[in-house]
Short mmCIF file of C-alpha atoms and ligand atoms in Angstrom, two decimals:
data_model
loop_
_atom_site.label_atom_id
_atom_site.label_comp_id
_atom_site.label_asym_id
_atom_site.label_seq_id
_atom_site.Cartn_x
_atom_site.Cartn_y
_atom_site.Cartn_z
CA UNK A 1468 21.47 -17.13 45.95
CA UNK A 1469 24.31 -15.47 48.38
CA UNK A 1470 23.20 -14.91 51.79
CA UNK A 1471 21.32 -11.73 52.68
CA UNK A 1472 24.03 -9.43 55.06
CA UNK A 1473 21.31 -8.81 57.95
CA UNK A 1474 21.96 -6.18 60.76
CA UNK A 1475 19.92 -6.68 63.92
CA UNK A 1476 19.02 -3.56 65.54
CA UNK A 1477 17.46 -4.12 69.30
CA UNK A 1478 18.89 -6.95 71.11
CA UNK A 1479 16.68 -7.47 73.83
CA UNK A 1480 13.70 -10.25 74.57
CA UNK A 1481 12.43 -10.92 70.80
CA UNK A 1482 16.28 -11.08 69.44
CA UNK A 1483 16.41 -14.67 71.23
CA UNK A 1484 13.48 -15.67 69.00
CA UNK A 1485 15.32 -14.04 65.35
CA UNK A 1486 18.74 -15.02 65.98
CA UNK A 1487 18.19 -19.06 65.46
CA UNK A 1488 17.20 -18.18 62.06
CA UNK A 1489 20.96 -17.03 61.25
CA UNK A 1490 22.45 -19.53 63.36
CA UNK A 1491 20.26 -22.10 61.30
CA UNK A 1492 20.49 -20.93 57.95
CA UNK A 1493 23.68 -19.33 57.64
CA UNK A 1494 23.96 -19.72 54.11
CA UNK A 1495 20.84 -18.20 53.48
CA UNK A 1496 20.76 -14.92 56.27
CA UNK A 1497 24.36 -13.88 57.89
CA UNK A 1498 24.12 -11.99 60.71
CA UNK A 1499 27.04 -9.72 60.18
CA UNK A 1500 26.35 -7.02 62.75
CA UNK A 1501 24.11 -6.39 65.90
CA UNK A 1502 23.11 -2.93 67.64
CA UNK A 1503 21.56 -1.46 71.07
CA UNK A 1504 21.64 1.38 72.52
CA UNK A 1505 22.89 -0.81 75.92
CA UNK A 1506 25.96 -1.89 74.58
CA UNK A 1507 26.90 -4.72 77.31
CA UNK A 1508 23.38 -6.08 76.34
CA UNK A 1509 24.76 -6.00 72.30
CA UNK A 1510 28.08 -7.21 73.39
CA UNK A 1511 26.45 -10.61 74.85
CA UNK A 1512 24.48 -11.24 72.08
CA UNK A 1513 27.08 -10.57 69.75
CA UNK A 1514 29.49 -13.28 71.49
CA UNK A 1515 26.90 -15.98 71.62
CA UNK A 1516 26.10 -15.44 68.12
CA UNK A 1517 29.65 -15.55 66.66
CA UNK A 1518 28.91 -11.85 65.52
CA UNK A 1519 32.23 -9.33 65.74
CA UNK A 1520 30.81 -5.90 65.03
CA UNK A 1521 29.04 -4.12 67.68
CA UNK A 1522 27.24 -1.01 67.45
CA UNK A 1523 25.16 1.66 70.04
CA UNK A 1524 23.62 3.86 67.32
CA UNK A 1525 21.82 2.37 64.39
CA UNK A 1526 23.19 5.85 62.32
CA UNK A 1527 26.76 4.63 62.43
CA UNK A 1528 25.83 1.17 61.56
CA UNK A 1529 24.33 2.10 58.72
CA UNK A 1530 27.72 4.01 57.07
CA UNK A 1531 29.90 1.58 58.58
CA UNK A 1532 28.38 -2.24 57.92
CA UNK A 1533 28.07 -3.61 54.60
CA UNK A 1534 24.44 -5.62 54.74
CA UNK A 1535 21.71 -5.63 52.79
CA UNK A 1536 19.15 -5.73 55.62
CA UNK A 1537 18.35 -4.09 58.98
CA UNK A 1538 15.84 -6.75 61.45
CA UNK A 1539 14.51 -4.29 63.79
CA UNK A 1540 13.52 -5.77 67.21
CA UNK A 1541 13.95 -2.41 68.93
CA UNK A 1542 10.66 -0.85 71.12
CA UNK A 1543 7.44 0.23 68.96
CA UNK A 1544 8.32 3.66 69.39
CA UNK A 1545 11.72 3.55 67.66
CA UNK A 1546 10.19 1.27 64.59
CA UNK A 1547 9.36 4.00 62.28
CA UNK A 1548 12.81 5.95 62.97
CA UNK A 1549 14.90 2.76 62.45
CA UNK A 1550 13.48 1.58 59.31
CA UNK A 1551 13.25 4.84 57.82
CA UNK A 1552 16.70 5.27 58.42
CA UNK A 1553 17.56 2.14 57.34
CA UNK A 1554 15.80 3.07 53.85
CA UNK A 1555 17.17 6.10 53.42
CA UNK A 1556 20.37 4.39 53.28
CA UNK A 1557 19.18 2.27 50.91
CA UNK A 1558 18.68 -1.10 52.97
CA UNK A 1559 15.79 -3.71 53.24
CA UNK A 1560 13.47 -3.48 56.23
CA UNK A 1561 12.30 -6.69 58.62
CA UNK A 1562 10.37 -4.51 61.27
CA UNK A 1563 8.91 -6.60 64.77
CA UNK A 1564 5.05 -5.81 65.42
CA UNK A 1565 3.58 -3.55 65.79
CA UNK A 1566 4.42 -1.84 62.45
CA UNK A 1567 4.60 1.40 64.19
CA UNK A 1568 2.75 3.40 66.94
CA UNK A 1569 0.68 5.61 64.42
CA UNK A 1570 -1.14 4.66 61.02
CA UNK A 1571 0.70 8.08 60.09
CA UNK A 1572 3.77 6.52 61.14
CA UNK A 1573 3.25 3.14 58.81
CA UNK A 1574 1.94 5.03 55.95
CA UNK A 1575 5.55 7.05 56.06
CA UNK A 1576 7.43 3.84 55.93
CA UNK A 1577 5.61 1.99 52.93
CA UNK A 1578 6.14 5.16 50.80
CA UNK A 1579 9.65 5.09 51.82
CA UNK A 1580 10.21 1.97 50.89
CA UNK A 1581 8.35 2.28 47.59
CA UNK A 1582 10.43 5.40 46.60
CA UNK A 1583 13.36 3.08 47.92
CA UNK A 1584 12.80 0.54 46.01
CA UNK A 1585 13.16 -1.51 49.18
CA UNK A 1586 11.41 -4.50 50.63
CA UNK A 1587 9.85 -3.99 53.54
CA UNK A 1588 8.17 -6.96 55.90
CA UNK A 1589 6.54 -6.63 59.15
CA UNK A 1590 7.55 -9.79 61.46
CA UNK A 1591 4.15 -11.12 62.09
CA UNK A 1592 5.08 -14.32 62.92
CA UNK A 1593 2.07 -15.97 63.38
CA UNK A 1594 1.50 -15.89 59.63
CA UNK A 1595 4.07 -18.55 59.63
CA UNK A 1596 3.65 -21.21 62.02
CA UNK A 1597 3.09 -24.15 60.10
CA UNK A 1598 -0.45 -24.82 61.75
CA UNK A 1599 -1.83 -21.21 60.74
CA UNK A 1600 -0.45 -21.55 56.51
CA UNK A 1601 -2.60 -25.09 56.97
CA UNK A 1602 -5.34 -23.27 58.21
CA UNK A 1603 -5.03 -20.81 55.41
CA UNK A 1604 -4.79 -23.14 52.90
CA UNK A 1605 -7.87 -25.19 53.74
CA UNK A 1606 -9.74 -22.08 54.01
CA UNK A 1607 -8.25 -20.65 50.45
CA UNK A 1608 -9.15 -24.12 49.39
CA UNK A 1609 -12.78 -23.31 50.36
CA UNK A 1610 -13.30 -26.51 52.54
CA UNK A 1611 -15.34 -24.00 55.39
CA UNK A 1612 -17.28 -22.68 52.00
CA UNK A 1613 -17.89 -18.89 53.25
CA UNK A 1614 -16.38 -17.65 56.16
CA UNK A 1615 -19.18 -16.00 58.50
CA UNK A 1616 -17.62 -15.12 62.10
CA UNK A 1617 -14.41 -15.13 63.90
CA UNK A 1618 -13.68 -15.09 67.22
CA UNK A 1619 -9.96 -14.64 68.71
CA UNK A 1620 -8.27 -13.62 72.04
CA UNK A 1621 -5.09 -12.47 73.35
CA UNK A 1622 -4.65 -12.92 77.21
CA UNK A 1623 -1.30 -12.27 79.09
CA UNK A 1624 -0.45 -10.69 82.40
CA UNK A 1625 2.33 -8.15 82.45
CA UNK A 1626 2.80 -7.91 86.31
CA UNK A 1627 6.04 -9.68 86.08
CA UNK A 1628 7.80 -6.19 84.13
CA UNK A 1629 9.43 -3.77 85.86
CA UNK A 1630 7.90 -0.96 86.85
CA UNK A 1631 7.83 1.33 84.54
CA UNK A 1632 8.61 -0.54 81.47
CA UNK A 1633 7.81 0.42 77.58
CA UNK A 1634 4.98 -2.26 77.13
CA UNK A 1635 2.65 -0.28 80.44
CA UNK A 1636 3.55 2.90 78.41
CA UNK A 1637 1.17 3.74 75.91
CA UNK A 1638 3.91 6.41 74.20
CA UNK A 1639 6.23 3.69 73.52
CA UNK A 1640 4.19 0.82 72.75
CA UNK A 1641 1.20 2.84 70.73
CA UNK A 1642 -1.15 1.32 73.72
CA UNK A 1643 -1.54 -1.85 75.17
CA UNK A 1644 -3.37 -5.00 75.12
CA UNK A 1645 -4.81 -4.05 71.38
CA UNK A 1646 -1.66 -3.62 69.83
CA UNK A 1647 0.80 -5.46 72.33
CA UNK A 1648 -0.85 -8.51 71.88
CA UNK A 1649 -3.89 -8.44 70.31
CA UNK A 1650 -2.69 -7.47 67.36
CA UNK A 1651 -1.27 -10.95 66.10
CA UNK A 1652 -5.11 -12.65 66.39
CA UNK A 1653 -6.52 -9.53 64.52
CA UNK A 1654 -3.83 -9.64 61.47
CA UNK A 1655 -4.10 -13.60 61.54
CA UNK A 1656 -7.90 -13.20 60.87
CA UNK A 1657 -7.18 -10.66 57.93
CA UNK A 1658 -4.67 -13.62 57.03
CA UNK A 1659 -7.01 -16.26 57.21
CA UNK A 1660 -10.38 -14.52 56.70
CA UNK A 1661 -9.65 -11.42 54.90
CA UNK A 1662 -10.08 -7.62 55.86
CA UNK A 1663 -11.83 -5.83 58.12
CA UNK A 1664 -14.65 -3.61 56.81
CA UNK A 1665 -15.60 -2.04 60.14
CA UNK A 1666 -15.10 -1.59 63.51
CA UNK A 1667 -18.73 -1.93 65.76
CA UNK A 1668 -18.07 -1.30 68.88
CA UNK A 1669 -14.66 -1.23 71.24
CA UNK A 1670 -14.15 -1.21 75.06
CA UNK A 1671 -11.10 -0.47 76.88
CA UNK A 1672 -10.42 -0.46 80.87
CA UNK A 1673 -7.35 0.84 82.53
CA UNK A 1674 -7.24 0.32 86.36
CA UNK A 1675 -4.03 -0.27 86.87
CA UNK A 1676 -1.83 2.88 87.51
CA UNK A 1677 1.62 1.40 86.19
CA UNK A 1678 -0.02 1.61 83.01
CA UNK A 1679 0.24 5.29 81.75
CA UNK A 1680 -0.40 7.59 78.13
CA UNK A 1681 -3.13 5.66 77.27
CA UNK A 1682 -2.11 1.59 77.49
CA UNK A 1683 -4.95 -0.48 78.14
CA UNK A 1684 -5.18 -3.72 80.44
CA UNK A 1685 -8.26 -5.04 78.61
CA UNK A 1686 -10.15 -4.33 75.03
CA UNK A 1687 -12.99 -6.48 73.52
CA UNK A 1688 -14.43 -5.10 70.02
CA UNK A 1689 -16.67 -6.06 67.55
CA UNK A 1690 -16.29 -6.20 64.08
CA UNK A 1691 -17.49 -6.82 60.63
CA UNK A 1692 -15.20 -8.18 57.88
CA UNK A 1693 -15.61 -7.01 54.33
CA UNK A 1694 -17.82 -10.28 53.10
CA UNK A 1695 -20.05 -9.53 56.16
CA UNK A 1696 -18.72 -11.84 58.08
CA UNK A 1697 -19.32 -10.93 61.97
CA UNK A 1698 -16.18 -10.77 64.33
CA UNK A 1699 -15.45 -10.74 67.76
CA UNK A 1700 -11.72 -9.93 69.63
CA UNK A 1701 -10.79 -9.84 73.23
CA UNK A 1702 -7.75 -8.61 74.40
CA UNK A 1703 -6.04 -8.63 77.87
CA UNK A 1704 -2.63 -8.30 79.67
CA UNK A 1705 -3.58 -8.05 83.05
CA UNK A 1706 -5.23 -11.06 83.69
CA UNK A 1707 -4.72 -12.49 87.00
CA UNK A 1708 -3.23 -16.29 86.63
CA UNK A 1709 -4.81 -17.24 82.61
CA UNK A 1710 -4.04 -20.78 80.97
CA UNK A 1711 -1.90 -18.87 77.96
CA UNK A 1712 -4.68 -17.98 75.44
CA UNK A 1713 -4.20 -17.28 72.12
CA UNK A 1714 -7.46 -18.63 70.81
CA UNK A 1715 -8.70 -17.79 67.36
CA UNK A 1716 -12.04 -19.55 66.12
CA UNK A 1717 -12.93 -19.42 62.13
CA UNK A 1718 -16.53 -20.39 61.45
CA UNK A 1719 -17.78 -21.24 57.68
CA UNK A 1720 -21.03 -22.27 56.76
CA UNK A 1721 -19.27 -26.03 55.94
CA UNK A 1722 -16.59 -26.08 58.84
CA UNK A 1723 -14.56 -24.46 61.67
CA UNK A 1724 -11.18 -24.14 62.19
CA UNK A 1725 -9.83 -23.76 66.00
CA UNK A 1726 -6.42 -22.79 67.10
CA UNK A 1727 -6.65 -22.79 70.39
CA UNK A 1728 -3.06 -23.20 71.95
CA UNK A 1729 -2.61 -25.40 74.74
CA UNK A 1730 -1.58 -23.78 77.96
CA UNK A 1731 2.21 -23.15 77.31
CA UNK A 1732 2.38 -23.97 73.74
CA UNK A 1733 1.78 -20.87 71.15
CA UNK A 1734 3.05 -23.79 68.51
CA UNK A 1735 0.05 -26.15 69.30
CA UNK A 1736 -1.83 -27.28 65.86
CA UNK A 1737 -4.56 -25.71 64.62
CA UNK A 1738 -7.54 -28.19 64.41
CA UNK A 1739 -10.42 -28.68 61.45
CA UNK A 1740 -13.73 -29.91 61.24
CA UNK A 1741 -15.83 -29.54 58.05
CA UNK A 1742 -18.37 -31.00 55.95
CA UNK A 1743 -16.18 -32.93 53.89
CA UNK A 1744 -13.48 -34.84 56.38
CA UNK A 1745 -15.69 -35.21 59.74
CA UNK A 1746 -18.55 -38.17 60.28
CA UNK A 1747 -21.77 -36.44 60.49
CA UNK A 1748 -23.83 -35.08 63.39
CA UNK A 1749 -26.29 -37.57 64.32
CA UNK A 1750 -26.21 -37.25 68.04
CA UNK A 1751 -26.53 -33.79 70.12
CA UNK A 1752 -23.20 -34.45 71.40
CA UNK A 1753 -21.44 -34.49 67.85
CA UNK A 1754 -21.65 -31.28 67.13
CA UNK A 1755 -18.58 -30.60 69.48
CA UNK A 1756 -16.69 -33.46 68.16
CA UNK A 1757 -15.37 -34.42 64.36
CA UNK A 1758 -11.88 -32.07 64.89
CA UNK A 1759 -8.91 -33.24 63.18
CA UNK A 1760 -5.32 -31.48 63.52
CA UNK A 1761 -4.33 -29.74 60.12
CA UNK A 1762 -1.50 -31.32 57.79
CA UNK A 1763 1.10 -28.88 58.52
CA UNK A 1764 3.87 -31.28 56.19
CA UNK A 1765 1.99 -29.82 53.46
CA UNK A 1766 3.16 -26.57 54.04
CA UNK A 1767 6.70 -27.25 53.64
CA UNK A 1768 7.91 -24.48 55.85
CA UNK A 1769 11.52 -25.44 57.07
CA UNK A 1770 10.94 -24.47 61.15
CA UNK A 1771 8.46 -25.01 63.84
CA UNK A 1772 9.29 -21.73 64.52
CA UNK A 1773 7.20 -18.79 62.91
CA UNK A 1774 9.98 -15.91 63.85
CA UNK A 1775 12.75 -18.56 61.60
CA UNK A 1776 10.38 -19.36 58.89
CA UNK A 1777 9.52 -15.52 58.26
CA UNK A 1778 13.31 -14.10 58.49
CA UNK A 1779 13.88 -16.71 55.50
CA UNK A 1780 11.07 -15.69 53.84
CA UNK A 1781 12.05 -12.22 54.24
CA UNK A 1782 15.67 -13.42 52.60
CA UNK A 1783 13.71 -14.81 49.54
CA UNK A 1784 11.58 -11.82 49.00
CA UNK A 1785 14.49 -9.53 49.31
CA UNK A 1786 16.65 -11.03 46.98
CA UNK A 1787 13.86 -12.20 44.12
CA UNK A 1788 11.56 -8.60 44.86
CA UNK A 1789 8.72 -10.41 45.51
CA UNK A 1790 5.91 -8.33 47.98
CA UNK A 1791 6.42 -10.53 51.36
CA UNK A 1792 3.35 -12.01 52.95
CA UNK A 1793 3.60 -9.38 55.23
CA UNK A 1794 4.51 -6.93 53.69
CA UNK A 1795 3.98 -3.28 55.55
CA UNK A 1796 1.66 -2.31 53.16
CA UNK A 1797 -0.65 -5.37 53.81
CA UNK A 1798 0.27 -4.08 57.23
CA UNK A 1799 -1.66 -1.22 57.10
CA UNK A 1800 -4.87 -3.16 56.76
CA UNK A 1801 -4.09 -4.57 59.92
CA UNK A 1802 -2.85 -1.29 62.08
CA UNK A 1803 -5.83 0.36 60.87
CA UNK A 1804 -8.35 -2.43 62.68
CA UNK A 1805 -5.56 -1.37 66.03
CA UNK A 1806 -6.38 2.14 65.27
CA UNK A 1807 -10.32 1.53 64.67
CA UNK A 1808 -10.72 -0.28 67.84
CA UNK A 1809 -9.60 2.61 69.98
CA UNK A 1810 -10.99 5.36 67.69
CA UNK A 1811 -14.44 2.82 68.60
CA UNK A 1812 -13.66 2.75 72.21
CA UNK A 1813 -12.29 6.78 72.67
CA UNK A 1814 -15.89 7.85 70.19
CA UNK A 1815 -18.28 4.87 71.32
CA UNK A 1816 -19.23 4.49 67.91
CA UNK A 1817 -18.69 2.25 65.09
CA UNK A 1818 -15.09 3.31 62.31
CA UNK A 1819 -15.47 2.49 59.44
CA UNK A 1820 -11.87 1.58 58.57
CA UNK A 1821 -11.75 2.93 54.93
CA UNK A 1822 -12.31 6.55 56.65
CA UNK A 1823 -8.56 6.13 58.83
N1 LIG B 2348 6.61 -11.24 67.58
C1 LIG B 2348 6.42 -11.42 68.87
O1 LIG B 2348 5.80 -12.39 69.31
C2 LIG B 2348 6.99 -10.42 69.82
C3 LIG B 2348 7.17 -10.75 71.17
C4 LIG B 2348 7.78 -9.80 72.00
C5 LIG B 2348 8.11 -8.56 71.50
N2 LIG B 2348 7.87 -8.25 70.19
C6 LIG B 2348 8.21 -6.93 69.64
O2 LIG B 2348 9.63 -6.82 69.54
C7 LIG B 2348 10.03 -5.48 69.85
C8 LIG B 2348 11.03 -5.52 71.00
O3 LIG B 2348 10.40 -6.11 72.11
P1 LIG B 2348 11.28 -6.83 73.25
O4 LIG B 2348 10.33 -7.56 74.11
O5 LIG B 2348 12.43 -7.51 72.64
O6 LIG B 2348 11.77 -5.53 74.04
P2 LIG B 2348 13.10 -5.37 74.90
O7 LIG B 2348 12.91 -4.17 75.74
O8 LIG B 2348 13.47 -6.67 75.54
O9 LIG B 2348 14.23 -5.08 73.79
C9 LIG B 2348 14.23 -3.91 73.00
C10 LIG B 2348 15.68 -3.49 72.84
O10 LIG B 2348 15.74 -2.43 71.89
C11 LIG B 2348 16.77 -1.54 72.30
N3 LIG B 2348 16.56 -0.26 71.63
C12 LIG B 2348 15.51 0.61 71.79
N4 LIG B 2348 15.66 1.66 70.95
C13 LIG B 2348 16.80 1.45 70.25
C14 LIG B 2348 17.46 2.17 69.22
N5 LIG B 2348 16.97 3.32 68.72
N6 LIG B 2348 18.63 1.67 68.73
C15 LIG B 2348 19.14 0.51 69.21
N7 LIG B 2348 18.55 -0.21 70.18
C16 LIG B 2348 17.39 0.23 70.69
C17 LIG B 2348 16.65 -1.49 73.81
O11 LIG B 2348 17.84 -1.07 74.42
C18 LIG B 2348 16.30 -2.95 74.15
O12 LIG B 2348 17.43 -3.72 74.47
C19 LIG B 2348 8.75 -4.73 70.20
O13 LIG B 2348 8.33 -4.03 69.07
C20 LIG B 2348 7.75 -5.80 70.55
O14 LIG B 2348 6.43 -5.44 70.27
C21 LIG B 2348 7.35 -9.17 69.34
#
């Protein structure tokens, strides 16, 4: 198949982590023009990548550049405008997380792109790091047997930013720890354990006054998936000194599944234990044991890297029309869990998510 023509749109922090994909794979995504509204910013990219055309507004881009596909890495609060843009003028859609900063926002999108005709992905990358497809597949496999609780955090400390930045600004992020960070362990358990039926109970705690319109330094919620599974999220970007946590526990009434990243490493392997492949408990102590690292060769992906493995996955579904694994309107299953956590922590009662 001829390369997909992609246009990246937002050349700041998460661009580093998209454009090895087209350096990689050139034959299968060609990065043919990039865009920011800070134009030395686009200019630097632009050289490193080997990319000639330049652009400040994503409007002229659009009438000038002959691709088949925007990748938007621009802030949350420009998501919705970009891509819908981008399929008005008839192009394919790679959008970063979050989706967008309102449900209303993601539901205008995926009927855009339906009229359209378009395909339309939202970058969770998590769904494709080798370790979490294992995880999946053992799962799908039904090695745990039923799934009945998950457990996942999300802990980061934003003091570093500048004052003043997009991500302690709930108007241009959509909030904060939920759906900065949090929301990559809340779509990976719809990923790996299905959806969310409702939302129990949510708690949110600003203290912090660099963090303005409503962006929260911590969350923890609890949830209940729709096989009545019981689940648990904590969520937190102002921890003081954390070993990088990005934990996410899977219990089935034949196994347990950890992915529990060591400090440093979001790529660490997600680890197994079940019924079938670990030496039974005898002992007190081997109930903590029996943990093997899942086969992530089986997977075949071609990158360690979840952001490279997605963009070519995005290039496949694009060209043969098939719905991408993330596609925004499984998206929507996972911004409404975002939006029923603080509708649970703003009411202080339980959503059920087939109401948003
Ligand atoms: N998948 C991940 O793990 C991950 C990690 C970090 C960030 N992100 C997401 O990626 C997106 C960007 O985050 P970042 O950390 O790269 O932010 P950033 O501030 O480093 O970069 C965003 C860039 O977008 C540009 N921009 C904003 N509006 C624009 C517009 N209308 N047209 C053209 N350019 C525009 C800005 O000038 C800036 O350079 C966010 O949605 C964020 O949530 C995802």
């Amino acid at each position: 198949m001829p390369a997909l023509r992609v246009a990246l749109v937002g050349a700041g922090n998460i661009a580093s982590h998209h454009l090895p994909a087209y350096a990689q794979f050139p034959e299968q995504v060609e990065l043919v023009a990039i865009c920011d509204l800070d134009e030395g910013l686009a200019r630097r990219r632009a050289h490193d990548a080997g990319v000639e055309r330049v652009y400040t507004d994503v409007d002229t881009l659009l009438r000038e550049v002959a691709c088949d596909a925007l990748d938007v890495c621009v802030t949350p609060d420009q998501h919705a405008p970009v891509a819908l843009a981008a399929i008005a003028a008839g192009r394919h859609v790679l959008v970063e997380k979050p989706f967008a900063v309102t449900l209303a926002d993601c539901r205008k999108v995926v009927a855009a792109a339906d009229r359209a005709g378009s395909t339309l992905m939202v970058a969770q990358n998590q769904r494709f790091l080798p370790s979490h497809q294992a995880a999946r597949a053992i799962i799908a496999a039904g090695e745990l047997g039923e799934v009945r609780a998950v457990q996942t955090d999300s802990i980061q400390h934003w003091g570093a930013l500048a004052a003043g930045h997009w991500q302690h600004d709930g108007a241009r992020a959509g909030g904060g720890a939920v759906i900065g960070v949090g929301v990559h362990r809340l779509d990976l358990v719809r990923f790996l354990a299905g959806d969310v039926k409702r939302v129990l109970s949510a708690v949110t705690r600003t203290a912090s006054p660099r963090f303005v319109n409503g962006a929260e330094e911590y969350a923890a919620a609890t949830f209940e998936l729709e096989n009545g599974a019981v689940g648990q999220a904590f969520a937190a970007v102002s921890a003081f000194r954390s070993p990088w946590s990005e934990q996410l526990l899977v219990f089935g009434e034949r196994g347990t599944i950890h992915a529990s990243p060591a400090p440093g490493n979001v790529r660490s392997r997600a680890f197994v234990a079940s019924e079938r492949r670990s030496a039974p408990v005898v002992e007190w102590a081997d109930q903590f044991g029996g943990f093997e690292p899942v086969d992530i060769a089986a997977e075949g992906l071609p990158s360690e890297s979840g952001q490279v493995n997605e963009i070519l996955h995005f290039a496949t579904c694009c060209a043969s029309g098939a719905e991408p694994l993330s596609s925004g309107r499984d998206n929507i299953g996972t911004m409404k869990l975002v939006a029923g956590i603080y509708e649970s922590a703003r009411t202080g009662a339980p959503v059920e998510l087939d109401d948003l």
